[in-house]
mmCIF file of C-alpha atoms in Angstrom:
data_model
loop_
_atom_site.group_PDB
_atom_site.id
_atom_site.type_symbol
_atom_site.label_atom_id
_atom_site.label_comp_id
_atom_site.label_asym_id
_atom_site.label_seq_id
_atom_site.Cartn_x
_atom_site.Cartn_y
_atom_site.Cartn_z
ATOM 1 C CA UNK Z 18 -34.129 -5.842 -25.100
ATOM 2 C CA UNK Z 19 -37.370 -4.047 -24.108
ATOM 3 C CA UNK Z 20 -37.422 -1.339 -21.969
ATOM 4 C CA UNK Z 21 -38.843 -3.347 -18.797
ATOM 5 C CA UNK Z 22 -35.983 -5.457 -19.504
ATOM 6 C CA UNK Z 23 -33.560 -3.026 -19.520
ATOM 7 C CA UNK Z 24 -35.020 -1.150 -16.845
ATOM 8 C CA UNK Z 25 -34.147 -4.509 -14.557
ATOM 9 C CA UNK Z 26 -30.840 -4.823 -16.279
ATOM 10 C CA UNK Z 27 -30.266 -1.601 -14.414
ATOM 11 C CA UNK Z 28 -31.693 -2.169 -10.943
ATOM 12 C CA UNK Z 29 -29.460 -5.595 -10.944
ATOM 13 C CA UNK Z 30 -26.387 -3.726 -11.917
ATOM 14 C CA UNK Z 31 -26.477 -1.223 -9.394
ATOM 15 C CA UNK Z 32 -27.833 -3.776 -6.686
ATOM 16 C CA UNK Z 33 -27.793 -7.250 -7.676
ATOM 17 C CA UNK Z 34 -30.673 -9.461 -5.939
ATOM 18 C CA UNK Z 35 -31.684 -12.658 -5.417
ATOM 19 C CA UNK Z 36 -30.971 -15.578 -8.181
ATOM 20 C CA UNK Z 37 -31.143 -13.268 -11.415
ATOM 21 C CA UNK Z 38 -28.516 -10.976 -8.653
ATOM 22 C CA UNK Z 39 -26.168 -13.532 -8.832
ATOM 23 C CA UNK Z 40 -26.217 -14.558 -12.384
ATOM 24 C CA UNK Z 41 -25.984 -10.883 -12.835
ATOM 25 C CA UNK Z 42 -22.714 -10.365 -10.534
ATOM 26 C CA UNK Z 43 -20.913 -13.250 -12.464
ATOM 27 C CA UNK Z 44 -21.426 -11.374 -15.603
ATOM 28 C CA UNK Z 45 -20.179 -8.223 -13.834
ATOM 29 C CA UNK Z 46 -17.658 -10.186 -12.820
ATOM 30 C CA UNK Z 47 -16.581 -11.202 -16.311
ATOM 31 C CA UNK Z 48 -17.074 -8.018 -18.290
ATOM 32 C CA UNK Z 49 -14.951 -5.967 -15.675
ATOM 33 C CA UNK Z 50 -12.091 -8.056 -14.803
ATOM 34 C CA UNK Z 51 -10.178 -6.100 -17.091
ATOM 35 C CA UNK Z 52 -10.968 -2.889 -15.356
ATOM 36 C CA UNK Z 53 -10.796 -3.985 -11.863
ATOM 37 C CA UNK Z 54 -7.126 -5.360 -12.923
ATOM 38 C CA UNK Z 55 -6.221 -2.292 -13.694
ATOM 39 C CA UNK Z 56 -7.226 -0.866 -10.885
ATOM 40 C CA UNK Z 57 -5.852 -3.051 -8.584
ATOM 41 C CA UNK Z 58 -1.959 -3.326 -10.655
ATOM 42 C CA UNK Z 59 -2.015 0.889 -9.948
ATOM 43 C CA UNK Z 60 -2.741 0.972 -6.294
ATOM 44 C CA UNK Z 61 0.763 -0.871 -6.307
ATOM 45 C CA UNK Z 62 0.116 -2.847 -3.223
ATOM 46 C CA UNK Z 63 2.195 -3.954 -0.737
ATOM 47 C CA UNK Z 64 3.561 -6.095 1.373
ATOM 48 C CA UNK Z 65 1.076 -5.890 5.129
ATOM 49 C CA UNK Z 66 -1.510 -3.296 3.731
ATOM 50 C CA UNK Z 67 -5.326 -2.479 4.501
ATOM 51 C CA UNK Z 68 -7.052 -2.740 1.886
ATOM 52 C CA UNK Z 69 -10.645 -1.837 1.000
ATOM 53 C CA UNK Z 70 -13.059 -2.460 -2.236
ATOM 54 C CA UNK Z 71 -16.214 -0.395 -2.464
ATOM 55 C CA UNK Z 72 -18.335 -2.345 -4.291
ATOM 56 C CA UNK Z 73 -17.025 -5.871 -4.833
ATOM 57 C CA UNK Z 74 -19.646 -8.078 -6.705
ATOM 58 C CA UNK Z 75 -18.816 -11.456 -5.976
ATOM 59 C CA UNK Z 76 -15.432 -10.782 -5.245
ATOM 60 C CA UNK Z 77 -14.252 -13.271 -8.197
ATOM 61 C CA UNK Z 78 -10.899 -11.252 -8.360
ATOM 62 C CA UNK Z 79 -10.338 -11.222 -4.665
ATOM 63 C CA UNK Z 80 -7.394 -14.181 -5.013
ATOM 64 C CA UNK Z 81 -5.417 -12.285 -7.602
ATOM 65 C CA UNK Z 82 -4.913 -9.792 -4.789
ATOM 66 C CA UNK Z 83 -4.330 -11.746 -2.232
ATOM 67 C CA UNK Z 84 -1.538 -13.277 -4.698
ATOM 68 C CA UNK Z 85 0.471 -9.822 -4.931
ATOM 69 C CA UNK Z 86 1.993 -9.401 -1.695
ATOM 70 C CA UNK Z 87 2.088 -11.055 1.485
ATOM 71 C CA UNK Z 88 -0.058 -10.725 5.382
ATOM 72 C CA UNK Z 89 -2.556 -8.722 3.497
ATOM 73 C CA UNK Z 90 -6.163 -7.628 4.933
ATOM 74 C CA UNK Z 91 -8.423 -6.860 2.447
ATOM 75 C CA UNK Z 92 -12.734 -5.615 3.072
ATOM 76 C CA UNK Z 93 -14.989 -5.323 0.700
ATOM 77 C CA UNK Z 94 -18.216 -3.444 1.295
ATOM 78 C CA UNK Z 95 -21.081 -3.508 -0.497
ATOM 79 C CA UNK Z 96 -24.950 -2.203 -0.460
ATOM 80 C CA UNK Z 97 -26.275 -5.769 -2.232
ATOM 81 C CA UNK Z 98 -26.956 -9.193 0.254
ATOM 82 C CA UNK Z 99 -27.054 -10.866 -2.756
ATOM 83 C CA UNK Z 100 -23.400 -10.106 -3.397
ATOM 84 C CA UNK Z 101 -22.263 -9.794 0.040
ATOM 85 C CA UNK Z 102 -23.358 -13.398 0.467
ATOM 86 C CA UNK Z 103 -21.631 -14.571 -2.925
ATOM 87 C CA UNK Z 104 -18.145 -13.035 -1.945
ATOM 88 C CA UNK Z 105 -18.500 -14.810 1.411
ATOM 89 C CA UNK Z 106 -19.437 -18.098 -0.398
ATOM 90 C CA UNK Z 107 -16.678 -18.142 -3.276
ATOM 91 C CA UNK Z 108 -13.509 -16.860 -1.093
ATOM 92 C CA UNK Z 109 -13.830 -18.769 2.066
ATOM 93 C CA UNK Z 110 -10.310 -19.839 1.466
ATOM 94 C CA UNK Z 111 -9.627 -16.264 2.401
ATOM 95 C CA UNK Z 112 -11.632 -15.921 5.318
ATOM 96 C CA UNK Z 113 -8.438 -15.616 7.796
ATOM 97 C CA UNK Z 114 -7.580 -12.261 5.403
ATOM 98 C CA UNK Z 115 -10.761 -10.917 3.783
ATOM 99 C CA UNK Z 116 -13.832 -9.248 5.824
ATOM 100 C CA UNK Z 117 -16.892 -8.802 3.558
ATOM 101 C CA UNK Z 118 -19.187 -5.658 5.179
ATOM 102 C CA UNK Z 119 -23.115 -4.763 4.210
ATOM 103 C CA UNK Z 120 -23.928 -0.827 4.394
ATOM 104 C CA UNK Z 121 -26.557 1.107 3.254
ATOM 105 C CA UNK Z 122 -24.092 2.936 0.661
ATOM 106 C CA UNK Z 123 -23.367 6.679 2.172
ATOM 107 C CA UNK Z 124 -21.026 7.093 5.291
ATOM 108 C CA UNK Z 125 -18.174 3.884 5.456
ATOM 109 C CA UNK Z 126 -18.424 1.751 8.505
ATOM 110 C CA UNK Z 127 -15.013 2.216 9.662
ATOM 111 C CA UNK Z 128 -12.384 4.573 11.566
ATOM 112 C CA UNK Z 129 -10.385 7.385 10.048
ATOM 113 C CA UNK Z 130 -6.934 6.317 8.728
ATOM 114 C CA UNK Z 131 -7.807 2.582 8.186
ATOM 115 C CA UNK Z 132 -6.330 1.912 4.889
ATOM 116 C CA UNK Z 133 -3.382 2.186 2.710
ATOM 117 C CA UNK Z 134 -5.156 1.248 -0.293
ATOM 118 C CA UNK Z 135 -8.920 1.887 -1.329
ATOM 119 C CA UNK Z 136 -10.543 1.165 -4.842
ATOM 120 C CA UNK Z 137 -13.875 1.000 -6.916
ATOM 121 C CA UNK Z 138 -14.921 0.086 -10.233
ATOM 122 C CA UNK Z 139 -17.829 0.702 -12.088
ATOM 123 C CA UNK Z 140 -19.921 2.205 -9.075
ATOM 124 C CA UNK Z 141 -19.865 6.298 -9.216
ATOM 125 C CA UNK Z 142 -23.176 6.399 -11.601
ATOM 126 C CA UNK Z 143 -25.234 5.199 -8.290
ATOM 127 C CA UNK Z 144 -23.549 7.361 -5.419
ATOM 128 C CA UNK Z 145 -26.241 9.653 -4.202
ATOM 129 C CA UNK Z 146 -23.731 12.413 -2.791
ATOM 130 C CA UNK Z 147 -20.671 12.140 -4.730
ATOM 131 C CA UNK Z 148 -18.755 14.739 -3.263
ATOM 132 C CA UNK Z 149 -19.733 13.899 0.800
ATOM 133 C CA UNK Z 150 -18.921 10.204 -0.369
ATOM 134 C CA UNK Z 151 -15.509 10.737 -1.511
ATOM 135 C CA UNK Z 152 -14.655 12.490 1.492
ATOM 136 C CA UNK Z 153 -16.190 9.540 3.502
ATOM 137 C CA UNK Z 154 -13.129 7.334 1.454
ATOM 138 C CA UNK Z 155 -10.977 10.869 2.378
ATOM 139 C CA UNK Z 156 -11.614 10.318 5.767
ATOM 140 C CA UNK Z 157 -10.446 6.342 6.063
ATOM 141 C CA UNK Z 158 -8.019 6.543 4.188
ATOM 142 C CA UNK Z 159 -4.257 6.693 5.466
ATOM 143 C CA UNK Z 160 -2.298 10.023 4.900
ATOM 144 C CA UNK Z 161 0.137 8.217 2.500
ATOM 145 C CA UNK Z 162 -2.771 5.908 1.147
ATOM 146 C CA UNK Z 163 -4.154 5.522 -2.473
ATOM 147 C CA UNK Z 164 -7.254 5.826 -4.027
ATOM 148 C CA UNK Z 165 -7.989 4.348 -6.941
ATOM 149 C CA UNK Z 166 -11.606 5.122 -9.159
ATOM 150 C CA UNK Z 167 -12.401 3.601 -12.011
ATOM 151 C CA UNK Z 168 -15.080 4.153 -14.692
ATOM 152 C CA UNK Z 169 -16.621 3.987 -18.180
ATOM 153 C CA UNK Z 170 -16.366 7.438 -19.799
ATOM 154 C CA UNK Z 171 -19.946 9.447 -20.813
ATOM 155 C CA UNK Z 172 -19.640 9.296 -24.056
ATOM 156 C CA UNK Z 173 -19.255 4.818 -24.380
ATOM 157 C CA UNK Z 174 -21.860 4.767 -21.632
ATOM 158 C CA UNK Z 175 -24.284 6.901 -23.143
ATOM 159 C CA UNK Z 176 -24.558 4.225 -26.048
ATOM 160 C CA UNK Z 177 -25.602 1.606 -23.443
ATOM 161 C CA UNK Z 178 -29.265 1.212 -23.451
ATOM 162 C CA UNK Z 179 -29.434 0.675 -19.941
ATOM 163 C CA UNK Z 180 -27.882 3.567 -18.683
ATOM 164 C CA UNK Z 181 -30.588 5.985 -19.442
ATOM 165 C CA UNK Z 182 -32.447 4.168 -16.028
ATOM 166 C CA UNK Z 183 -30.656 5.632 -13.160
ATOM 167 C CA UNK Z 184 -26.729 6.180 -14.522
ATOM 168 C CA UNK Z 185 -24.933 9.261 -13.330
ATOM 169 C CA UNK Z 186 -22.746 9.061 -15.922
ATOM 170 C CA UNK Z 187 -19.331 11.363 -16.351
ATOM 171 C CA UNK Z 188 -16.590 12.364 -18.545
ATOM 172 C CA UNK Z 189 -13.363 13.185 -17.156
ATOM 173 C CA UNK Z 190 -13.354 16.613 -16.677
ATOM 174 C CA UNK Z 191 -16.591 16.116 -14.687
ATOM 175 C CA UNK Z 192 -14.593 14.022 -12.994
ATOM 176 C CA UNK Z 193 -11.750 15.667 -12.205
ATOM 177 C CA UNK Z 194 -14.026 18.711 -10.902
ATOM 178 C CA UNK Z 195 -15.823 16.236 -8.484
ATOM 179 C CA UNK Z 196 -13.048 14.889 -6.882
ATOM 180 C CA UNK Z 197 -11.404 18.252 -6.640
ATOM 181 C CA UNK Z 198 -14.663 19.595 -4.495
ATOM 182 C CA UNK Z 199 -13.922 17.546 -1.942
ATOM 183 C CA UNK Z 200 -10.931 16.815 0.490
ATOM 184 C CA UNK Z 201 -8.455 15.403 -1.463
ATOM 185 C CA UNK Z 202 -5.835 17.343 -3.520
ATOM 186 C CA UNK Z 203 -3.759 15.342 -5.984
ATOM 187 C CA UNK Z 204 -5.338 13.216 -8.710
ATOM 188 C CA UNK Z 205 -3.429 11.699 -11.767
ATOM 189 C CA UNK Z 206 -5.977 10.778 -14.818
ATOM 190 C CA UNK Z 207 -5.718 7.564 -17.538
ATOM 191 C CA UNK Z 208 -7.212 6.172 -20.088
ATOM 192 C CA UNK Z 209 -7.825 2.795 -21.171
ATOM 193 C CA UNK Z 210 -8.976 0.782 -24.366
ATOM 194 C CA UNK Z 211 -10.658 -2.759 -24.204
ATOM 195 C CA UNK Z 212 -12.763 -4.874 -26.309
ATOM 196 C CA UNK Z 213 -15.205 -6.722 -23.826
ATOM 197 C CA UNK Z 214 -18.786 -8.380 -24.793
ATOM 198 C CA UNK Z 215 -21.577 -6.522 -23.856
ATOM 199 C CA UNK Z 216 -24.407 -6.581 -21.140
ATOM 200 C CA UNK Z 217 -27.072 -7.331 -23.565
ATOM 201 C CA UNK Z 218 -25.853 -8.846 -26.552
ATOM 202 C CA UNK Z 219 -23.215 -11.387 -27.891
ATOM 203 C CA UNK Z 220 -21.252 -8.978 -29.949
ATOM 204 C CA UNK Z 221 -18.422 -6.995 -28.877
ATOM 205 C CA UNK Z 222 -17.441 -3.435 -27.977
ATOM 206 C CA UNK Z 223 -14.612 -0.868 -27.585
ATOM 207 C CA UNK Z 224 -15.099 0.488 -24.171
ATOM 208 C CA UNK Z 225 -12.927 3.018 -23.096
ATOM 209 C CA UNK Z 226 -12.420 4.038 -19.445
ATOM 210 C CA UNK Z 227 -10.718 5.789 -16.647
ATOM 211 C CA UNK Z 228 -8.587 4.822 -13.784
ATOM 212 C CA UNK Z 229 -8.148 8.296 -11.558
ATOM 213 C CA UNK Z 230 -5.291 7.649 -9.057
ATOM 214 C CA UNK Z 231 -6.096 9.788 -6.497
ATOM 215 C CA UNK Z 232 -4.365 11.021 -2.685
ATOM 216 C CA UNK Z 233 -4.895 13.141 0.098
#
């Protein structure tokens, strides 16, 4: 891919738009189901919980949550239209459950203590303020709650072409030192190992990733 091309590849990943958005969020959709699975089987949700996404895509996943435990309420917010309107379009049989919400992507539209579970995949390279954000998911998060972040290490990103155009990209002691700068106290730290196909190509890659469990 050229440059320009990559360049775009970038701008849609971090906020999907118009038709080439939502061809984009499918394939987001596709290449991170295995790391948003993960990340949803360790926040260990249950039965009657609040649960928030930050940065949902098209939401694709949203019925193999809704399939783990029973009177759920799930939100997923989001910065792209594009995707907030997909999500709203492709789990309407959730409607009664699931609350999709647009924001602008710094403070979290929502009162202290609202949820017992919160998670996000693939969406720390593009967070302006790390540290005041994660204390904005501090702050609505329920004293006993879990947060779950999830990401592609530094050194399998780096060899991403497009991640040289606006990535913030992180190892895990970076991490780690990140989330321990702002409110919250405990973290636990894994790895993971998948072969997935890749953004611009047919072939296939190793990608190895994190999943920080994370509480108050």
């Amino acid at each position: 891919m050229e440059n320009e091309e990559l360049k775009n590849l970038a701008q849609h990943l971090a906020n999907p738009q118009g038709e080439k958005g939502i061809e984009i969020g499918e394939m987001m959709n596709a290449t991170n189901i295995g790391m948003t699975l993960e990340s949803i089987r360790t926040l260990s949700i249950d039965d009657g919980q609040q649960i928030l996404e930050i940065g949902h895509g098209n939401a694709g996943h949203l019925k193999g949550i809704m399939n783990l435990a029973k009177n759920l309420r799930y939100t997923g917010i989001d910065i792209s239209e594009t995707m907030h309107n997909e999500a709203k379009k492709l789990n309407k049989e959730f409607e009664s459950q699931a609350e999709f919400v647009l924001y602008e992507g710094k403070k979290l539209p929502f009162q202290d203590e609202t949820f017992d579970k919160i998670f996000t995949v693939n969406t720390v390279y593009f967070w302006e303020n790390p540290v005041g954000f994660l204390n904005e998911i501090y702050r609505v998060l329920k004293d006993e709650g879990t947060f779950v972040l999830t990401f592609g290490q530094r050194d399998f990103m780096e060899k991403l072409p497009f991640t040289a155009y606006n990535f913030k990209l992180y190892n895990n002691d970076e991490m780690e030192e990140l989330v321990s700068k702002s409110q919250f106290k405990r973290m636990k730290t894994s790895e993971r190992e998948e072969e997935i196909k890749s953004k611009t190509g047919n072939e296939t890659i190793q990608r190895i990733y994190t999943i920080l469990t994370i509480k108050k």
